[in-house]
Coordinates of C-alpha atoms and ligand atoms in Angstrom, one line a residue:
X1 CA 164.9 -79.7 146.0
X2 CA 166.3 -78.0 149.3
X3 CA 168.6 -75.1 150.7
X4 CA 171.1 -76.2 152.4
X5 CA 172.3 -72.3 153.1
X6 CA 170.0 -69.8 153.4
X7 CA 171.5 -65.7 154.6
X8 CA 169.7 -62.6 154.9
X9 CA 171.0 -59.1 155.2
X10 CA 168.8 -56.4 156.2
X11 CA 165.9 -57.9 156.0
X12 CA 162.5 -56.4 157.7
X13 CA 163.8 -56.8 161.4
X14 CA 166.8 -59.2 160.3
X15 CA 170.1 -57.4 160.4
X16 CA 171.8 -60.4 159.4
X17 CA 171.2 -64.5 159.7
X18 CA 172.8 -67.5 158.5
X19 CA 171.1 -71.0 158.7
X20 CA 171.9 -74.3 157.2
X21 CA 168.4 -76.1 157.8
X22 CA 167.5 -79.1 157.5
X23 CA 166.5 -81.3 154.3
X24 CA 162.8 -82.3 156.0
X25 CA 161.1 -80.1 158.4
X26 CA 162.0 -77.1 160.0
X27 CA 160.6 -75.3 162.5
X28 CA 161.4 -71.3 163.3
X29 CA 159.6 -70.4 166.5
X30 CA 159.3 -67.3 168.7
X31 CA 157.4 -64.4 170.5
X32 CA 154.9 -62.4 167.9
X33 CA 156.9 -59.4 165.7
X34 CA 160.1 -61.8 166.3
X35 CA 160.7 -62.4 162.9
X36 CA 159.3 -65.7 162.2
X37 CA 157.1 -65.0 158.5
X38 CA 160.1 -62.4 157.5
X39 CA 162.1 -65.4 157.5
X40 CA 159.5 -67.1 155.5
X41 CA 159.2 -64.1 153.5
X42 CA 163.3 -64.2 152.3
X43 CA 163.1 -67.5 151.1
X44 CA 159.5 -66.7 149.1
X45 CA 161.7 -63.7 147.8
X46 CA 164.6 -65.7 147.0
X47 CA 162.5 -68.0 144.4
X48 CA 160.1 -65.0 143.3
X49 CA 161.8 -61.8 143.3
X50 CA 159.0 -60.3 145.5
X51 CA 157.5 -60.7 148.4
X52 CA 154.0 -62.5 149.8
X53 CA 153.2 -59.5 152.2
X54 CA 153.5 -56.5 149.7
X55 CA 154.4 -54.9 146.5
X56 CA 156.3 -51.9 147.5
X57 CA 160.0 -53.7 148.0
X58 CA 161.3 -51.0 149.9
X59 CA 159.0 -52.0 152.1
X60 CA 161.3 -55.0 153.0
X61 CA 164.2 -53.2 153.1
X62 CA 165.7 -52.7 156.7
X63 CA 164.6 -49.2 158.2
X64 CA 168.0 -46.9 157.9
X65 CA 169.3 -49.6 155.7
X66 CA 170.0 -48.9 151.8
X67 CA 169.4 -52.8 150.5
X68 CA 168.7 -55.7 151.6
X69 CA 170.9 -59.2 150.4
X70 CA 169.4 -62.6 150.0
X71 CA 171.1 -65.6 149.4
X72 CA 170.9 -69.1 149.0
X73 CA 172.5 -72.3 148.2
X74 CA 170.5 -75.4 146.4
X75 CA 171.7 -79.3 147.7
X76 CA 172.0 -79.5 144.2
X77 CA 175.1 -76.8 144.5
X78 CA 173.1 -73.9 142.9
X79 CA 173.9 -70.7 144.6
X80 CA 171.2 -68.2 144.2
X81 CA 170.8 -64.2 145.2
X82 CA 169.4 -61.2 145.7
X83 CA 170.1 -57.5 146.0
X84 CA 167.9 -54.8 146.1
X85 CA 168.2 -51.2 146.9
X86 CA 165.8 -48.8 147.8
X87 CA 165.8 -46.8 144.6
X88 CA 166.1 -49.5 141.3
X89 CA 165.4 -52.9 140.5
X90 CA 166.0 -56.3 142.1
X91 CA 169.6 -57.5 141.3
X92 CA 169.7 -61.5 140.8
X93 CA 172.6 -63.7 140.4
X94 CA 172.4 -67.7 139.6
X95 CA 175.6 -69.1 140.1
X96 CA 177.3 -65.7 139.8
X97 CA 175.4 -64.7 136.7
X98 CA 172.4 -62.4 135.4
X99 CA 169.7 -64.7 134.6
X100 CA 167.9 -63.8 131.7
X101 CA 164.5 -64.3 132.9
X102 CA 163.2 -63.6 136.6
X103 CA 161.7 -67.2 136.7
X104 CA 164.6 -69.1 136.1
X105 CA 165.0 -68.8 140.0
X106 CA 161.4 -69.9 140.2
X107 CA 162.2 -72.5 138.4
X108 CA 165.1 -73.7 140.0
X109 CA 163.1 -73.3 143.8
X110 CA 159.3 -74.4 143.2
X111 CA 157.5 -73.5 146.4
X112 CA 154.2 -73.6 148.1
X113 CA 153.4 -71.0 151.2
X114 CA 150.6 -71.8 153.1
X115 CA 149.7 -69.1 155.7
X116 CA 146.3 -67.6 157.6
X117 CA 145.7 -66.0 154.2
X118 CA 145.3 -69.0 152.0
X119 CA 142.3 -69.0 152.3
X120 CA 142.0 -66.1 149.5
X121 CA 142.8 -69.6 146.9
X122 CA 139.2 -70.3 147.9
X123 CA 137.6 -67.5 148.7
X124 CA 138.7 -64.7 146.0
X125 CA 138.1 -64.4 142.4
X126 CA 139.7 -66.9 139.8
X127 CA 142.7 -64.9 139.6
X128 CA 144.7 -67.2 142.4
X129 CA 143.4 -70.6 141.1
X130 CA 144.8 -69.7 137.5
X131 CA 148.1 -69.3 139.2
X132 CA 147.5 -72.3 141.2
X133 CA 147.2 -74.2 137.9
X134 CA 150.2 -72.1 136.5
X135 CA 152.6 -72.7 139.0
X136 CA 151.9 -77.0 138.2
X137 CA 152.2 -76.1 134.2
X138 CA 155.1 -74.0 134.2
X139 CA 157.2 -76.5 136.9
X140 CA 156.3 -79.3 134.9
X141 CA 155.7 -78.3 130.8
X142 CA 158.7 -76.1 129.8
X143 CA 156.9 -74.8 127.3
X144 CA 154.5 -73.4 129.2
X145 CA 156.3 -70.2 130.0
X146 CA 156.6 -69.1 126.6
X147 CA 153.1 -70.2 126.1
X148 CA 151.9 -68.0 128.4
X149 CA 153.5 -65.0 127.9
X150 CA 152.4 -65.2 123.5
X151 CA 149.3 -65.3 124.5
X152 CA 148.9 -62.8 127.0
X153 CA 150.8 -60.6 124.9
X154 CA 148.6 -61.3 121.7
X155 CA 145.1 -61.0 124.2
X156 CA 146.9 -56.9 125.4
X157 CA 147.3 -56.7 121.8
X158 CA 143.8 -57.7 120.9
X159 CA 142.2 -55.5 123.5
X160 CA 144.2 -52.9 122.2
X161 CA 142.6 -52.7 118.8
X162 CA 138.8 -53.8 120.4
X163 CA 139.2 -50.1 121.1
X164 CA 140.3 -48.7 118.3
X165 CA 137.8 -47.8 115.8
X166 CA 138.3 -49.7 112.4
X167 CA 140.1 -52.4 113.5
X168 CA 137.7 -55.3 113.5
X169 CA 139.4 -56.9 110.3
X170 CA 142.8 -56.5 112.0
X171 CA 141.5 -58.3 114.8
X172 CA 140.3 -61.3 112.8
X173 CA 143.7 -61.5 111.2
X174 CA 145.6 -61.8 115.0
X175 CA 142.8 -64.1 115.9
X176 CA 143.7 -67.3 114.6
X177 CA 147.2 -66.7 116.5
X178 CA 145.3 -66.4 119.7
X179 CA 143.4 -69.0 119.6
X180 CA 146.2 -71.1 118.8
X181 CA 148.5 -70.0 121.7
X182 CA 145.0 -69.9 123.7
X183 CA 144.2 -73.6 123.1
X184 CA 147.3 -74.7 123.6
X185 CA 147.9 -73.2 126.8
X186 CA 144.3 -74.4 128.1
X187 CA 145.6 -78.1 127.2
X188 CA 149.0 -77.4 129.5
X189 CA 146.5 -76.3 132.1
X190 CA 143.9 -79.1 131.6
X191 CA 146.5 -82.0 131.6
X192 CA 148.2 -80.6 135.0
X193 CA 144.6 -80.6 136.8
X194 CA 143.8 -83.8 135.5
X195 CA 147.0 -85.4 137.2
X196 CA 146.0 -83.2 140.0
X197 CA 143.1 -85.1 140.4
X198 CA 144.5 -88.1 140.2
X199 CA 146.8 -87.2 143.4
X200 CA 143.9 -84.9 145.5
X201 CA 141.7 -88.3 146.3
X202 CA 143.8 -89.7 148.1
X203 CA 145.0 -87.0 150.3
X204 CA 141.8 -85.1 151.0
X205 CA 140.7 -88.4 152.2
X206 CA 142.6 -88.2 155.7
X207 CA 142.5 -85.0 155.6
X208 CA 138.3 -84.1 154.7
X209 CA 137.0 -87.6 155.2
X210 CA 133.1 -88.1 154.4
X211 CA 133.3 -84.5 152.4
X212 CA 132.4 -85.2 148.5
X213 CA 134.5 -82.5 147.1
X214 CA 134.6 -82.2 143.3
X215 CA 137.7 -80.4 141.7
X216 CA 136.9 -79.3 138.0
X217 CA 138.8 -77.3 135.6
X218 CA 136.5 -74.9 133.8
X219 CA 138.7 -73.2 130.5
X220 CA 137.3 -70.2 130.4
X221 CA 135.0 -70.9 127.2
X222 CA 132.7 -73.6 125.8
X223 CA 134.4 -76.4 125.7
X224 CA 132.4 -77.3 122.6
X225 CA 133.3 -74.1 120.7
X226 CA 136.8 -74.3 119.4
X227 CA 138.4 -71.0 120.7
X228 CA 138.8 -69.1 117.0
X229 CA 134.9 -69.5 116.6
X230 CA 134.1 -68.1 119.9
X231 CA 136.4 -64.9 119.3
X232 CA 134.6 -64.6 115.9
X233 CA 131.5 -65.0 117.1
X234 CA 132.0 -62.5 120.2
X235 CA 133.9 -59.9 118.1
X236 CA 131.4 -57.8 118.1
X237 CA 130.0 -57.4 121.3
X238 CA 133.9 -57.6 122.2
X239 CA 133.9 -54.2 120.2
X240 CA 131.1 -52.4 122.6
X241 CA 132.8 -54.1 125.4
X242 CA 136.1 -53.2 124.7
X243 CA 137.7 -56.1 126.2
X244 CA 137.7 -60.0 125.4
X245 CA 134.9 -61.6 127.3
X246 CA 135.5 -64.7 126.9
X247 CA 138.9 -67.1 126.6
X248 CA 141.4 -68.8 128.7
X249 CA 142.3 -65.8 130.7
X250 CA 139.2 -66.7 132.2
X251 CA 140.0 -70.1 133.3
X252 CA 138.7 -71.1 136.9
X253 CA 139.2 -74.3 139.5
X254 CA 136.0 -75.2 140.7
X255 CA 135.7 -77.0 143.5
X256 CA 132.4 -78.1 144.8
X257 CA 130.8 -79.9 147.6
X258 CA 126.8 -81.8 146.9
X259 CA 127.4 -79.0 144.0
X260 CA 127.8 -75.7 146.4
X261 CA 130.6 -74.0 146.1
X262 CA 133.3 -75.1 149.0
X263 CA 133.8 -71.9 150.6
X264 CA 130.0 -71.6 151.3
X265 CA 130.0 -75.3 152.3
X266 CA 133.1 -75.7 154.4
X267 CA 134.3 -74.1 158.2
X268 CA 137.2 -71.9 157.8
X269 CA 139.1 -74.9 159.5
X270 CA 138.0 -77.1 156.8
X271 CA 138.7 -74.6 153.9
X272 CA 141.9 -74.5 155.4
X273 CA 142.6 -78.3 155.4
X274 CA 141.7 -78.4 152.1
X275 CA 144.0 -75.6 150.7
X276 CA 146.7 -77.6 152.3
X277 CA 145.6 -80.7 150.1
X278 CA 145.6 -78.8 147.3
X279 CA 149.1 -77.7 148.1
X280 CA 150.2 -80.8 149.3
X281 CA 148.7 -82.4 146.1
X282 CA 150.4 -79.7 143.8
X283 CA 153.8 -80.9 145.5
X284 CA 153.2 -85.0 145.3
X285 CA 152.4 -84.3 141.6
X286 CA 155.7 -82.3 140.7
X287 CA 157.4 -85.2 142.2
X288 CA 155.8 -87.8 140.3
X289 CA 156.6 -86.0 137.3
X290 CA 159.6 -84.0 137.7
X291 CA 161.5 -86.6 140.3
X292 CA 162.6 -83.3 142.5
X293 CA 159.5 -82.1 145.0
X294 CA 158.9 -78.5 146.3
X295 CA 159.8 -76.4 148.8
X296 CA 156.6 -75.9 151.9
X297 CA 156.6 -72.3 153.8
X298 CA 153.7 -72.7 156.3
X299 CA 153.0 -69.8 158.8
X300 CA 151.8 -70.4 161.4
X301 CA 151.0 -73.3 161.1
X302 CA 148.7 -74.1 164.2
X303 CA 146.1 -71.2 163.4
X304 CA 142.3 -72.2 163.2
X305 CA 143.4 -76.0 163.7
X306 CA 142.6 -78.2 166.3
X307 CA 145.5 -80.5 168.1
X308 CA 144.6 -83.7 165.7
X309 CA 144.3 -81.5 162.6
X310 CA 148.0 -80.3 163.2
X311 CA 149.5 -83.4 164.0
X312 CA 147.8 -84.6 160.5
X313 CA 148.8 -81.8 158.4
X314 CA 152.4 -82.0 160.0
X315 CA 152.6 -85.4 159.2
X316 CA 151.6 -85.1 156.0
X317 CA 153.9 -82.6 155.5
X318 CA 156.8 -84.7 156.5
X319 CA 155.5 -87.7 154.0
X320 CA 155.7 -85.4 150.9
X321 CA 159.8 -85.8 152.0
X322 CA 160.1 -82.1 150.6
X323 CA 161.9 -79.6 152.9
X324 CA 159.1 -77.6 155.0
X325 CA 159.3 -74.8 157.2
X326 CA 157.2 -74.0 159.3
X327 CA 156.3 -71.2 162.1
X328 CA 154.9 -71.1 165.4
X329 CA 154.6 -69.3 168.5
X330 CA 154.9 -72.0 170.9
X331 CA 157.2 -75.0 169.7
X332 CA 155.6 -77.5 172.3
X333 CA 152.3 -77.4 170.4
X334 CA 154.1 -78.9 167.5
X335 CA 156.1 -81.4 169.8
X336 CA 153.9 -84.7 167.8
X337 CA 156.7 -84.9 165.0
X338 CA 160.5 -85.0 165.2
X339 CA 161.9 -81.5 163.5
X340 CA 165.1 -82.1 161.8
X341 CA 166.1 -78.2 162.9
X342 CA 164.6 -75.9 165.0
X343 CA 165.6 -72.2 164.7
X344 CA 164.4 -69.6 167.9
X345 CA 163.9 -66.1 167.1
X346 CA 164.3 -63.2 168.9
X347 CA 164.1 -59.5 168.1
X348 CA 165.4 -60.5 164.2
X349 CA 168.3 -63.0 165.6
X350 CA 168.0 -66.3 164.5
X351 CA 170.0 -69.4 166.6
X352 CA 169.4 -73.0 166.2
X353 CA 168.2 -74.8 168.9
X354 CA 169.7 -78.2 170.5
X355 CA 167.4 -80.4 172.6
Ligands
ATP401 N1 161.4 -52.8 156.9 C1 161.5 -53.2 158.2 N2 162.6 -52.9 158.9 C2 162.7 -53.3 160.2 N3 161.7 -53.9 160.9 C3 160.6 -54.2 160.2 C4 160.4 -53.9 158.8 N4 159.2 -54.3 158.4 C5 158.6 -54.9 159.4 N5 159.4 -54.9 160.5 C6 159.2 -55.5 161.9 O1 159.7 -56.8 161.8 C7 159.1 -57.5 162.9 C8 158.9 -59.0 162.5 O2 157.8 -59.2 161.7 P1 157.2 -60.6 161.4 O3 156.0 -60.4 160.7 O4 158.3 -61.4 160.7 O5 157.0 -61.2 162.8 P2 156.5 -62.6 163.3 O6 157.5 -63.3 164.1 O7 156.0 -63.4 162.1 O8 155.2 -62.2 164.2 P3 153.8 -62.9 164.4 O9 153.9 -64.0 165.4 O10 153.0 -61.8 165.0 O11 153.2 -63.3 163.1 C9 157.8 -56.7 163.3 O12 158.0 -56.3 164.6 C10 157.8 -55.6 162.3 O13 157.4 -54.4 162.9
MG402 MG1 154.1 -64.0 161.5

């Protein structure tokens, strides 16, 4: 999976660009505030409807400028875009016509951003490893999606009634649905870390040698108690809550090392490296499944790693044989690979650059 034609309109400082980048890596360089992570930012809006950086839209939106107008073209021929205006809602075409979901674009341009704020995957609350396990599910299960959404719709709902007096026998009715949209979702997620797993060992290796780091999926629950029983049993202290304690909207990646959490055993340089392997694993594993890879955004790419740590990373980027791009200030400290593109960027204007 690539773009082989990638235009913005209006976007942040970018009155207008057109690149045709390469099917490897790519690398968009220039001074700071040039535009480099706006760039990144088009592309992550292109797949996503929203951007990485904020969640006011406008926001992206050219100053003095009424919309902004993405589009993009798959090697595969899809033609994807995006229009949105200040005032309203994003307006996206695939191959001329109104999806009917947002994620069918998602789904037709899987990508991974690593950036100086990664590190949240590892750092924050469980929120960003459940979509870290999400984003493998829902590339690779298509039944995942609608999964999802039944049972975050029939959790709302159950929430909903913990709080309204009376309605503990409603509950129990609506509770045998749960669980059965609950447990099957935690099995989508449970089989995509498994294979995960599989695919981490070998590439934290280079990457974290001599650093025992466990990866474990923890469901949200017992695993011993089938979901319906724990519900029941919680129900009431649910009640004086007035929320679900418990369940697979609780669901966690745990990743240890000599059983501490990583982020109070690792340097930030190593937490770093070892986001990118999870990224980079996340990648290898849609390929092995799905025969088509992702898409890499990395900004900045040369932040809080030493010389032989970039030319690992970069390397390894180049071996997943997914399109990557990535940014940097100065282009000669990424000189140890050969880029298939290189864009320059200057005050928002974007021209590709011949050695
Ligand atoms: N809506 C907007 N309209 C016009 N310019 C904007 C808008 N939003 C942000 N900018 C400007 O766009 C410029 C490019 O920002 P961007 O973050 O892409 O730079 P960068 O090249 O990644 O810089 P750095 O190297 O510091 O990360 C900044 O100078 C910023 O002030
Ligand atoms: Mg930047």
């Amino acid at each position: 999976m690539a773009l082989s034609q990638l235009q913005i309109r209006h976007f942040r400082n970018i009155e207008t660009a057109s690149l045709t980048p390469a099917g490897g890596l790519n690398l968009i360089y220039g001074a700071n505030g040039s535009g480099k992570t706006s760039v990144l930012e088009a592309i992550w809006y292109l797949s996503l409807g929203r951007s990485f950086r904020t969640h006011l839209a406008p926001r992206v939106i050219q100053h003095e400028q009424p919309q902004f107008t993405l589009f993009g073209r798959l090697e595969q021929g899809d033609r994807l875009g995006i229009q949105r205006p200040r005032e309203g809602d994003n307006d996206v075409r695939i191959n001329g016509e109104r999806p009917r979901r947002l994620a069918e674009l998602a789904a037709r341009m899987p990508l991974q951003l690593i950036s100086p704020e990664s590190f949240s995957l590892l750092l924050d609350g469980p929120k960003a490893r459940r979509e870290f396990i999400d984003w493998g599910a829902f590339h690779t299960d298509p039944q995942f999606l609608g999964v999802w959404s039944r049972y975050r719709r029939l959790l709302k709902q159950r929430n909903q009634l913990l709080r309204q007096p009376g309605a503990a026998r409603q509950i129990s009715v609506w509770d045998t649905q749960t669980a059965h949209y609950g447990e099957w979702l935690t099995r989508l997620r449970s089989n995509w870390v498994n294979s995960l797993n599989g695919a981490l060992k070998g590439i934290m290796e280079p990457f974290l040698p001599d650093v025992p780091i466990r990866v474990s999926f923890s469901q949200g629950w017992d695993v011993k108690t089938p979901l319906e029983q724990l519900l029941s049993h919680n129900l009431e202290r649910d009640i004086q809550l007035g929320y679900t304690v418990s369940g697979p909207h609780k669901a966690d990646l745990r990743l240890r090392v000599n059983k501490l959490p990583a982020q109070d055993a690792l340097s930030r340089g190593q937490l770093k490296l070892l986001v990118c392997a999870l990224k980079i694993a996340q990648g290898r594993v849609l390929s092995q499944q799905q025969q088509r890879g992702c898409l890499y955004l990395v900004d900045d790419l040369a932040s809080e790693l030493d010389h032989g740590r970039r030319t690992l990373l970069l390397e390894q980027l180049q071996h997943t044989g997914s399109q990557v791009f990535v940014t940097a200030i100065e282009p000669e400290q990424l000189a140890m690979v050969p880029w298939g593109r290189k864009f320059h960027v200057e005050h928002g204007r974007i021209t590709e650059q011949t050695d």
